[in-house]
Short mmCIF file of C-alpha atoms in Angstrom, two decimals:
data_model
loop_
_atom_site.label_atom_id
_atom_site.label_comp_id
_atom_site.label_asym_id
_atom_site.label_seq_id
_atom_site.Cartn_x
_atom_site.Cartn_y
_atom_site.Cartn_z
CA UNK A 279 177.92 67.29 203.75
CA UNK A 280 176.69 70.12 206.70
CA UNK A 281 179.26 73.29 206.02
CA UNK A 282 179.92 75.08 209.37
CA UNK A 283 177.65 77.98 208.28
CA UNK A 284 174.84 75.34 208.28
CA UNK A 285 175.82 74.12 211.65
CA UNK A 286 176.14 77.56 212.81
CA UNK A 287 172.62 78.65 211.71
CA UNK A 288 171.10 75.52 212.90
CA UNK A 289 172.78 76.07 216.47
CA UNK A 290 171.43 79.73 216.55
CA UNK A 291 167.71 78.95 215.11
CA UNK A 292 167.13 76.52 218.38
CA UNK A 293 168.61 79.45 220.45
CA UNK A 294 166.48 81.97 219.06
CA UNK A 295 163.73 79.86 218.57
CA UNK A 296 163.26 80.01 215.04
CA UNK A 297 164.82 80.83 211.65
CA UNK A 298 167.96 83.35 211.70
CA UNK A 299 166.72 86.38 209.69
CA UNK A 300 170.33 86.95 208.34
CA UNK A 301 172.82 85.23 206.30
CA UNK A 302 176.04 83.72 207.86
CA UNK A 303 179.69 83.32 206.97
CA UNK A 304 181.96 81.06 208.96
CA UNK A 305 185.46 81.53 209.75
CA UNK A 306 185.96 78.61 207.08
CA UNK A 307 184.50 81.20 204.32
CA UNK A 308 181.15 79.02 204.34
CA UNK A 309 177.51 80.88 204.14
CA UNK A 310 174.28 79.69 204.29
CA UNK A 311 171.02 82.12 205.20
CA UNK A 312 168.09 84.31 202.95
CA UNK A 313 170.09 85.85 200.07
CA UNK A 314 170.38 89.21 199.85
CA UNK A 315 170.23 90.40 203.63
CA UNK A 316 172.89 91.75 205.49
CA UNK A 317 176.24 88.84 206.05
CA UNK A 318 177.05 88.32 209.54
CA UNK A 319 181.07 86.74 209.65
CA UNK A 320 181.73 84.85 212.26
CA UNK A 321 185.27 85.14 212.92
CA UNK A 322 186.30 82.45 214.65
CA UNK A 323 185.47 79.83 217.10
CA UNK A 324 185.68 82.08 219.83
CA UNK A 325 182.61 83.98 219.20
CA UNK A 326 180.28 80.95 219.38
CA UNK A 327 182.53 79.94 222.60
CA UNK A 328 181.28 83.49 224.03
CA UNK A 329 177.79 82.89 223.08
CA UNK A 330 178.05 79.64 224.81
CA UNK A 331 179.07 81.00 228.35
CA UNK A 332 177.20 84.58 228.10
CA UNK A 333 174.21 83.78 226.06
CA UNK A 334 171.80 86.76 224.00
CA UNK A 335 172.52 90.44 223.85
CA UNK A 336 176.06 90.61 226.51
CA UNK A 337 177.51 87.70 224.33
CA UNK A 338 176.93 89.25 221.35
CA UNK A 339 177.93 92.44 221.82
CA UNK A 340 181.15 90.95 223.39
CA UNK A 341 181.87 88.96 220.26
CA UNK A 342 181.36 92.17 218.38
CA UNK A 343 183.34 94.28 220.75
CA UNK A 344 186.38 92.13 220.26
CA UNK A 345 186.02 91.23 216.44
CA UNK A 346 185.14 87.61 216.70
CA UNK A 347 181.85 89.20 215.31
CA UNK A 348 181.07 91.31 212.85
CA UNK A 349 178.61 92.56 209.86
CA UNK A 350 179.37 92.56 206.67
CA UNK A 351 178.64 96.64 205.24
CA UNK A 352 176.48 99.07 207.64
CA UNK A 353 176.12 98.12 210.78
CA UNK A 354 172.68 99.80 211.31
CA UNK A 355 171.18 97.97 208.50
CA UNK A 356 172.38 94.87 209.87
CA UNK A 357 170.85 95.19 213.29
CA UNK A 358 167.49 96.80 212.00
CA UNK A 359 167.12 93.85 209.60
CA UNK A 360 168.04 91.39 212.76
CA UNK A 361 165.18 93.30 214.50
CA UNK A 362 162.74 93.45 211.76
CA UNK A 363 163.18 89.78 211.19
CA UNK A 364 163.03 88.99 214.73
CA UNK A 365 159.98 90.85 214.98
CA UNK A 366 158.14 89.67 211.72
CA UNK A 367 159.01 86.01 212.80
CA UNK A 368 158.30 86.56 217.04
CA UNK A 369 161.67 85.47 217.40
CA UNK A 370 162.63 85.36 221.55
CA UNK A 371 165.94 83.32 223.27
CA UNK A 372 164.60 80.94 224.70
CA UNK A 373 165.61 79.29 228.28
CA UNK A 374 167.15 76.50 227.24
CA UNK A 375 166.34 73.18 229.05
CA UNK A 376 168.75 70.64 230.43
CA UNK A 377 168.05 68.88 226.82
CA UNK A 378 168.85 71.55 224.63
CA UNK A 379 171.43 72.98 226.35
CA UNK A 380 173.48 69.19 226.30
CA UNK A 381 171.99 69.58 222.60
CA UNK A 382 173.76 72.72 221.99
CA UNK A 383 176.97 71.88 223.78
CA UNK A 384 176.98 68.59 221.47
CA UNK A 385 176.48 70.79 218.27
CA UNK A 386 179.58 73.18 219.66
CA UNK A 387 181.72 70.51 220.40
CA UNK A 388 181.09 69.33 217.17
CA UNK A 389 182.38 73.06 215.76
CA UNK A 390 185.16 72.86 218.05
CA UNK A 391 183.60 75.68 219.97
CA UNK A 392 183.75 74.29 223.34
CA UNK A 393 186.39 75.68 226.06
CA UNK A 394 186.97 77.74 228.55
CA UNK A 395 185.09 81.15 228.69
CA UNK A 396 186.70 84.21 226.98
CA UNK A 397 188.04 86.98 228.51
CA UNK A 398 185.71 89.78 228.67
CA UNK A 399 186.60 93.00 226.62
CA UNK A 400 188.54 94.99 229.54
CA UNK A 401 185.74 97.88 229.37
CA UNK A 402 183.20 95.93 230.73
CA UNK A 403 182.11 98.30 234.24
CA UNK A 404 182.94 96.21 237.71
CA UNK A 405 180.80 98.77 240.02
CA UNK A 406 180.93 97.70 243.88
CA UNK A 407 179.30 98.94 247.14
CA UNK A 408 175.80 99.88 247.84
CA UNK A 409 174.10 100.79 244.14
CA UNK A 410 173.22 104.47 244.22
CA UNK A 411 175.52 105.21 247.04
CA UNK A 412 177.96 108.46 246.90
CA UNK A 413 181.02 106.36 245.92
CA UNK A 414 179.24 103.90 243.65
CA UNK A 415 177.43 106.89 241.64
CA UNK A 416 180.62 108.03 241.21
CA UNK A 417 181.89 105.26 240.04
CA UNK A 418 179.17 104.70 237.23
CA UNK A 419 179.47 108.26 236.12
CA UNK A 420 183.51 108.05 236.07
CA UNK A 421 182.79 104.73 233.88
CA UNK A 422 181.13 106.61 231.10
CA UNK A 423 182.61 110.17 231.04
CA UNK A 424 185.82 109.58 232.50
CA UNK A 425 187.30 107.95 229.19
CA UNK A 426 188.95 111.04 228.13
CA UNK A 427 188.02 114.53 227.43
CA UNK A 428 189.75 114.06 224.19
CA UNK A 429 187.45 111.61 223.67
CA UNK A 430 184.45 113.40 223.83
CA UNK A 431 185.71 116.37 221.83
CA UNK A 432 186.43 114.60 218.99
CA UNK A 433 182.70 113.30 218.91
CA UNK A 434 180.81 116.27 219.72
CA UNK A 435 180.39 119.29 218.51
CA UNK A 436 182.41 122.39 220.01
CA UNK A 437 179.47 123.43 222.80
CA UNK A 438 180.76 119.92 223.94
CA UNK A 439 176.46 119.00 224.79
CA UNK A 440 176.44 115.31 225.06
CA UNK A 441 172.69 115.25 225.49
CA UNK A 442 169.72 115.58 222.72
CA UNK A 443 170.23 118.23 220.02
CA UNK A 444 167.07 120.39 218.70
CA UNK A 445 166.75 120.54 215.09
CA UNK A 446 164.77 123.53 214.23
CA UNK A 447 165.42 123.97 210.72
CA UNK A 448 165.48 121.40 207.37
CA UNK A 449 168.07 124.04 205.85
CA UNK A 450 170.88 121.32 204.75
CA UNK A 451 173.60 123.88 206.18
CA UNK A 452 171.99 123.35 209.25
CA UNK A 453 174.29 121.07 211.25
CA UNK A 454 174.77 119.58 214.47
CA UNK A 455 176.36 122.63 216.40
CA UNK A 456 173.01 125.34 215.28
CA UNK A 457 170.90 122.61 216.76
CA UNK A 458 172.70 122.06 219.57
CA UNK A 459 173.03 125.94 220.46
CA UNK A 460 168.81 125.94 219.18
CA UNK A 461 168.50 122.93 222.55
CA UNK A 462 170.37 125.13 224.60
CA UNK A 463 168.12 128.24 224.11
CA UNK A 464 165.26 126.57 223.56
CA UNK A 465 165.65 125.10 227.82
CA UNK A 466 167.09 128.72 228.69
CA UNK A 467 163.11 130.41 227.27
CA UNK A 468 161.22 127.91 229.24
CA UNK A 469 163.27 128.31 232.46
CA UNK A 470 161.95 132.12 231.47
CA UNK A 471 166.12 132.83 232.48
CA UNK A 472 166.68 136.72 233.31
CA UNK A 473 169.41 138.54 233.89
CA UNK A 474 170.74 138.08 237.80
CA UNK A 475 169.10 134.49 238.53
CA UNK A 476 170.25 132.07 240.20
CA UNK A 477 170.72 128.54 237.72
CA UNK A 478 171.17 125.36 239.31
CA UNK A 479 172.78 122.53 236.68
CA UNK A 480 172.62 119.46 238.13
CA UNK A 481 174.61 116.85 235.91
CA UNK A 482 176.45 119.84 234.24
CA UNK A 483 178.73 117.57 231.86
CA UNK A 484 180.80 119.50 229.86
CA UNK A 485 179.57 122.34 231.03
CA UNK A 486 177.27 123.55 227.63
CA UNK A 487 174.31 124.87 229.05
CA UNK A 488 176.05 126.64 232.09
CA UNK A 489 178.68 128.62 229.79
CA UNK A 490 175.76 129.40 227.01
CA UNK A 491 173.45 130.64 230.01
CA UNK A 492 175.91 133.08 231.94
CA UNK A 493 177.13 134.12 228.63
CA UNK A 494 173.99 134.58 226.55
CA UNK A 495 171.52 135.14 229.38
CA UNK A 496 173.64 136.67 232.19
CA UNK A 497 172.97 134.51 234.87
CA UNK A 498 174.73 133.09 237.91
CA UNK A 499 175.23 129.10 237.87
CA UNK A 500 175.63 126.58 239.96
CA UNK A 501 177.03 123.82 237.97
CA UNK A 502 176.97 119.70 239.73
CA UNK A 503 179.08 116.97 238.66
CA UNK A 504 180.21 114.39 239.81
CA UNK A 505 182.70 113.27 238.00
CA UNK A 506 186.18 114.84 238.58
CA UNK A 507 187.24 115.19 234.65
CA UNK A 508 184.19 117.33 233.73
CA UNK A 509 184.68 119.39 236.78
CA UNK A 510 187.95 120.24 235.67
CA UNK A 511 187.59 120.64 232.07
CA UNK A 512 184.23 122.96 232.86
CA UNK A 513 186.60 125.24 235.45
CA UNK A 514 188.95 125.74 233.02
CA UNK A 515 186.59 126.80 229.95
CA UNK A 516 184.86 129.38 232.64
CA UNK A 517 188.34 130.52 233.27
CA UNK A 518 188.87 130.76 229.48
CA UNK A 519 185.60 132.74 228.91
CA UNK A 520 186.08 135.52 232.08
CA UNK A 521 183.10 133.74 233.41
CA UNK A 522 184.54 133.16 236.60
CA UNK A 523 182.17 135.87 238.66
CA UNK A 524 178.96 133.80 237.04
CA UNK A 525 179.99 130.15 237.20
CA UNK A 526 180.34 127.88 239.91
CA UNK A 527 181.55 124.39 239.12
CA UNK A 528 181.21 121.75 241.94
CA UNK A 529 182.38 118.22 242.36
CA UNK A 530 179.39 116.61 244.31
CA UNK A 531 176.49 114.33 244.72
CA UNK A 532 173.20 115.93 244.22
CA UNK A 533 172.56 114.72 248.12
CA UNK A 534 174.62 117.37 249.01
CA UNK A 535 173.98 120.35 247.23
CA UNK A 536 173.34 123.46 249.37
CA UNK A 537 172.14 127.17 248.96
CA UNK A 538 168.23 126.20 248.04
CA UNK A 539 166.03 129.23 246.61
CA UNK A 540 167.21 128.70 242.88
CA UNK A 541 164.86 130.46 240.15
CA UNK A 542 165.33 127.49 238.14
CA UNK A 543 166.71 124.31 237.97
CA UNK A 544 167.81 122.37 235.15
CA UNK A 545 168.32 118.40 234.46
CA UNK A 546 169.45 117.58 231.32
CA UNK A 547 169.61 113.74 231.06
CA UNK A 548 171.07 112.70 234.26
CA UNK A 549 167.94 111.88 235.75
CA UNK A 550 168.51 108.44 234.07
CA UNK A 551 171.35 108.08 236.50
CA UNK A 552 169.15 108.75 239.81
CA UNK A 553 167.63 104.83 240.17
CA UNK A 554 164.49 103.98 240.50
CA UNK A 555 163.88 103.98 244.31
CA UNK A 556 165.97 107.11 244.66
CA UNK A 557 164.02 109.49 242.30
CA UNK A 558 160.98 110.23 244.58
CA UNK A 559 163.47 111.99 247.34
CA UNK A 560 166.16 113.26 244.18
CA UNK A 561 162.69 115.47 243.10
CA UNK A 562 161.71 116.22 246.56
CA UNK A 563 165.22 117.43 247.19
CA UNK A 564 165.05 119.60 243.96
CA UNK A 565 161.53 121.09 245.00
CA UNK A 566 163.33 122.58 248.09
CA UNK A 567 165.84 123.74 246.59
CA UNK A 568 163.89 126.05 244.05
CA UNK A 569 161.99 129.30 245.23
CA UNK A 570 158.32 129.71 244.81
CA UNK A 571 157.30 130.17 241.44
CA UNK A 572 160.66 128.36 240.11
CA UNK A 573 160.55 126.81 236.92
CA UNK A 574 162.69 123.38 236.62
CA UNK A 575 163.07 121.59 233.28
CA UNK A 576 164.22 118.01 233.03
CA UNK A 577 165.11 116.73 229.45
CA UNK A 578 165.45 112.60 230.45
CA UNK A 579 164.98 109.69 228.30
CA UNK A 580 162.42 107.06 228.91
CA UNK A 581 162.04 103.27 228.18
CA UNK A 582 159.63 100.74 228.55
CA UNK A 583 159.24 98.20 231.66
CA UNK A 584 161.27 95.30 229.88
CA UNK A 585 164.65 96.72 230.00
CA UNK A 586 164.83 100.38 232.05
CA UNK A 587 168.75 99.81 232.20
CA UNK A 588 168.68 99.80 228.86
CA UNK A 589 169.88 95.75 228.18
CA UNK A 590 172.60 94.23 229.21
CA UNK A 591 174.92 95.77 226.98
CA UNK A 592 174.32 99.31 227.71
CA UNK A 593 174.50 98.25 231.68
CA UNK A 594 177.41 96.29 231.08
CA UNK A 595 179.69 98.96 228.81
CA UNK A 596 178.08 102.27 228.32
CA UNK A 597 176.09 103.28 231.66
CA UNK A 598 175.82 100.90 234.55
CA UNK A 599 173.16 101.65 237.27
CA UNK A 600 170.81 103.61 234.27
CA UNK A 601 167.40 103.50 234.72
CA UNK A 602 164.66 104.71 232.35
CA UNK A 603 160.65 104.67 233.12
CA UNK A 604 158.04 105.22 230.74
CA UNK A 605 157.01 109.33 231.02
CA UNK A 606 153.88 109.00 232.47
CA UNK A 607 155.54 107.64 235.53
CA UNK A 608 158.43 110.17 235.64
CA UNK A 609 155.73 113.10 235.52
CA UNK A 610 154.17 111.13 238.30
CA UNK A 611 156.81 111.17 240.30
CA UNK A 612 157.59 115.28 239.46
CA UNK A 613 154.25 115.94 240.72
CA UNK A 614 154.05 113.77 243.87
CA UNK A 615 157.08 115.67 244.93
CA UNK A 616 154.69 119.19 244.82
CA UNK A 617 155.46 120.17 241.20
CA UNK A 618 152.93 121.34 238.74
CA UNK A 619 154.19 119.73 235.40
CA UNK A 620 153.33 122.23 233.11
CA UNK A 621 154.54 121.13 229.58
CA UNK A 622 156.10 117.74 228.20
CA UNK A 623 157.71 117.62 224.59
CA UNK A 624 158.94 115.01 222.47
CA UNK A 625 162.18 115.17 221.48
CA UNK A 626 162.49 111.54 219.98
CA UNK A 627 163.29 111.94 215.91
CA UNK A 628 165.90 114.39 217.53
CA UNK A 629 167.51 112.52 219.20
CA UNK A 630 167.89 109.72 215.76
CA UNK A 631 169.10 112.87 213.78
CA UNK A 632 171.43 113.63 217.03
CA UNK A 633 173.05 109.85 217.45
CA UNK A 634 173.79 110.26 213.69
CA UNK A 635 175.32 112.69 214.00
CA UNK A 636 177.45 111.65 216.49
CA UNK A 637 178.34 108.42 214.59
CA UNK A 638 179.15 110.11 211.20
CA UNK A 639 181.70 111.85 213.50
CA UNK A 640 183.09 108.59 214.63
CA UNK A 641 183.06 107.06 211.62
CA UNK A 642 184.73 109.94 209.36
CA UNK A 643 187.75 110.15 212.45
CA UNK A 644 187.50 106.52 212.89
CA UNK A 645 191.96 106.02 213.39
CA UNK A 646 191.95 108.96 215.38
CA UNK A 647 189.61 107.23 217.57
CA UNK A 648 191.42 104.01 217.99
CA UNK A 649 194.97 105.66 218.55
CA UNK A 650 192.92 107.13 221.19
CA UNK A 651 190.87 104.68 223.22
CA UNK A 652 191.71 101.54 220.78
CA UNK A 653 189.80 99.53 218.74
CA UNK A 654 187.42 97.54 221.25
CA UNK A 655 186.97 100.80 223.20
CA UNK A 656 185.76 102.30 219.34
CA UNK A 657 183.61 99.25 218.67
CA UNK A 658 181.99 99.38 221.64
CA UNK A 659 180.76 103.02 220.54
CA UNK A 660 180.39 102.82 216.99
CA UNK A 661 177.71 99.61 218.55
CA UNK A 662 176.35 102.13 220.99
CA UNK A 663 175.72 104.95 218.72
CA UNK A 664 174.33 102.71 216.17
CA UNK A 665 172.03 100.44 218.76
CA UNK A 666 170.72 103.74 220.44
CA UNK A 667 169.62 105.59 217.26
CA UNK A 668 167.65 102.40 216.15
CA UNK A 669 166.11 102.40 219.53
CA UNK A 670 164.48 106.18 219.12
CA UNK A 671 163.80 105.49 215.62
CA UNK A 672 161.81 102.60 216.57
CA UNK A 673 160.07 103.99 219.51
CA UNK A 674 161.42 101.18 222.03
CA UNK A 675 163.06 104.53 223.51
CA UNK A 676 162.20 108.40 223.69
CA UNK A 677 163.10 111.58 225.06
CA UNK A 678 161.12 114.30 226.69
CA UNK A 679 161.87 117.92 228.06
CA UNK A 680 159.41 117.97 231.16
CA UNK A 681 158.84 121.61 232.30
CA UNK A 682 157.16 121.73 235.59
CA UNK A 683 157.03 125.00 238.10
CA UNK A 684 157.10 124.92 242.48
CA UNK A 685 153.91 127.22 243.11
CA UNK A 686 153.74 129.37 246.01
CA UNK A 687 151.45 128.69 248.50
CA UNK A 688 148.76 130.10 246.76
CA UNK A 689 148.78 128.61 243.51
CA UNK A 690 150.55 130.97 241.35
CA UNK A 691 152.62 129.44 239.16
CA UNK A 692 154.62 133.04 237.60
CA UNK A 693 153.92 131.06 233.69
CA UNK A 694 153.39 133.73 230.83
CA UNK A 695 149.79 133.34 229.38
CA UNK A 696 151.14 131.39 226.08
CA UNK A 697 154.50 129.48 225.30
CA UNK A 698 154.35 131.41 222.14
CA UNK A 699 158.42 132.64 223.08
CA UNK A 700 159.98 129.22 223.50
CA UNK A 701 160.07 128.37 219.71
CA UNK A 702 161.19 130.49 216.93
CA UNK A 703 162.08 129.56 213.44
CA UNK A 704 166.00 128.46 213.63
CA UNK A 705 165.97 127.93 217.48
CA UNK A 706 168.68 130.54 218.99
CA UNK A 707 167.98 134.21 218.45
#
């Protein structure tokens, strides 16, 4: 007799379009797969109901989102062995035809899988209006860093940088916060920041790099955000420092930022958020608003041509409206707009020590983050954290700090001779 794991497996292999790399439990307590690989448990019914109506990677991470879904031990060895498998067997969903797909109702209907389709998890992002409009921009970025300030300071470190840490030392005591504050100086030496400049942050979040740069390198910011909760948690940590005479914290779209002749200009990872049409005129707008012989440094991830959202699930939950480009195009772009690009530096195996980071955290204060946000809000990141670090680790995504300089009209660029400055053994002096 076929056990519902069987059925189950069989179902998936024609959807995948070949052999399931992993083993499978049923909600009936049935298994059938390789031995010794990572258990997926299907929960119930409802997750094969889900895959149904919102087939491949949304339908997935829905069923896992909810619970009808899960992996059986560590999460990340479960999806890198998916991957791996999927990989080593050039495994692809395939578009079912009008056959298969009355096929694979049949087999459903046969689990008693068939209905109506599930409610989505209620953190799925419903953006309207024009995409990369004002109020739609602010929408996306209110999705993902509106959740609660709470939130985020539970996860991160107490700089409160949500963006790529720099590891600059293999000491074991070395943690999360020294490599954060190493990031932080590390971008303040190649913006060659003096005393008395003028620092435009454009995407401040939580305001890390504009508090360490008046405080550490005494100059004046300008710090952008658009979304409301970071400019109010950022106003009130400059109150809470006396930095209120060196920080400036606006709630606005980088369309409208005024004042231009900025000594430097940093970007640290919210030039994913720009779109793909709008970058050309977002890094013409940022060449007039730096002075001859500015520096600007833009730390931004990058991604292939086959998903520059990221997938469907990161679109869907984590960052609607993202878009990623491979580097070579994003320096393209810096230098069509009049930069000179003069440095570009990997930051990828950072960021995989950086995400881990980040998930230990969420892991080790795992009930403090579902009293929080509750438990689908806390699945949904624990999938994040864990999808994203596989993604550096395997190269389908990277990372780059992208230095470039607005010449004068002559040519001169105001670069030291070497870069010899920028790194030093432990990052911050």
């Amino acid at each position: 007799m076929t056990s519902t794991a069987e059925r189950l497996n069989g179902l998936l292999a024609d959807v995948l379009g070949g052999p399931v790399p992993l083993r499978l439990r049923a909600w009936d307590g049935s298994e059938c797969g390789p031995p010794g690989t990572p258990v997926v448990i299907v929960r119930s019914r409802r997750a094969l109901r889900r895959l149904l109506w919102q087939s491949g990677e949304l339908g997935l991470a829905e069923a896992y989102i909810t619970g009808d879904l899960d992996i059986e031990g560590d999460l990340a060895e479960g999806l890198r062995t998916m991957w791996a498998g999927a990989r080593e067997q050039r495994l692809a969903p395939v578009r079912p035809g009008v056959g298969q797909l009355a096929s694979a109702v049949a087999a459903a209907a046969r689990l008693g899988a068939v209905g109506p389709p599930p409610k989505a998890p209620a953190g799925r992002a419903r953006l309207r209006g024009v995409r990369h409009s004002t109020a739609r921009d602010r929408a996306a970025i209110s999705h993902h860093y509106d959740v609660s300030h709470r939130f985020y300071e539970l996860l991160l470190d107490a700089s409160l940088a949500y963006s790529c840490a720099y590891w600059a030392s293999e000491d074991p005591r070395y943690g999360l916060a020294d490599a954060q504050e190493a990031k932080l100086e590390l971008v303040c030496r190649k913006l060659g920041l003096a005393p008395g400049s003028r620092l435009l942050d454009v995407g401040c979040g939580w305001g890390s790099l504009a508090l360490y740069a008046a405080e550490r390198h005494k100059v004046q910011v300008t710090a952008v955000t658009l979304s409301r909760e970071q400019r109010d948690v950022v106003r009130a940590r400059v109150r809470e420092r006396g930095l209120g005479d060196q920080v400036d914290v606006q709630l606005r779209h980088y369309r409208a930022i005024e004042n231009g002749q900025y000594e430097a200009i940093s970007v640290i990872e919210m030039g994913e958020h720009v779109g793909d049409t709008e970058y050309p005129g977002f890094a013409a707008q940022l060449h007039g608003l730096l002075r001859p012989q500015g520096r600007i440094l833009v730390q931004q991830m990058s991604r292939g041509s086959t998903a520059p959202g990221g997938g469907a699930f990161i679109e869907s939950y984590i960052a609607p409206d993202m878009h990623m480009r491979p580097l070579g195009e994003t320096i393209g772009l810096w230098e069509g707009a009049g930069f000179e690009v003069r440095s570009a530096e990997s930051l990828r195996e950072h960021y995989v020590r950086t995400v881990n980071a980040w998930r230990a955290t969420l892991e080790e204060r795992w009930e403090e983050f579902v009293a929080l946000v509750g438990v689908e809000a806390a699945r949904t990141w624990r999938l994040y954290l864990v999808g994203g670090s596989l993604a550096f680790e395997e190269r389908r995504m990277g990372v780059d700090q992208i230095l470039a300089i607005r010449t004068s009209d002559l040519g001169w660029s105001g670069m030291p001779a070497t870069t010899a400055g920028w790194h030093r053994a432990g990052g911050a002096s």
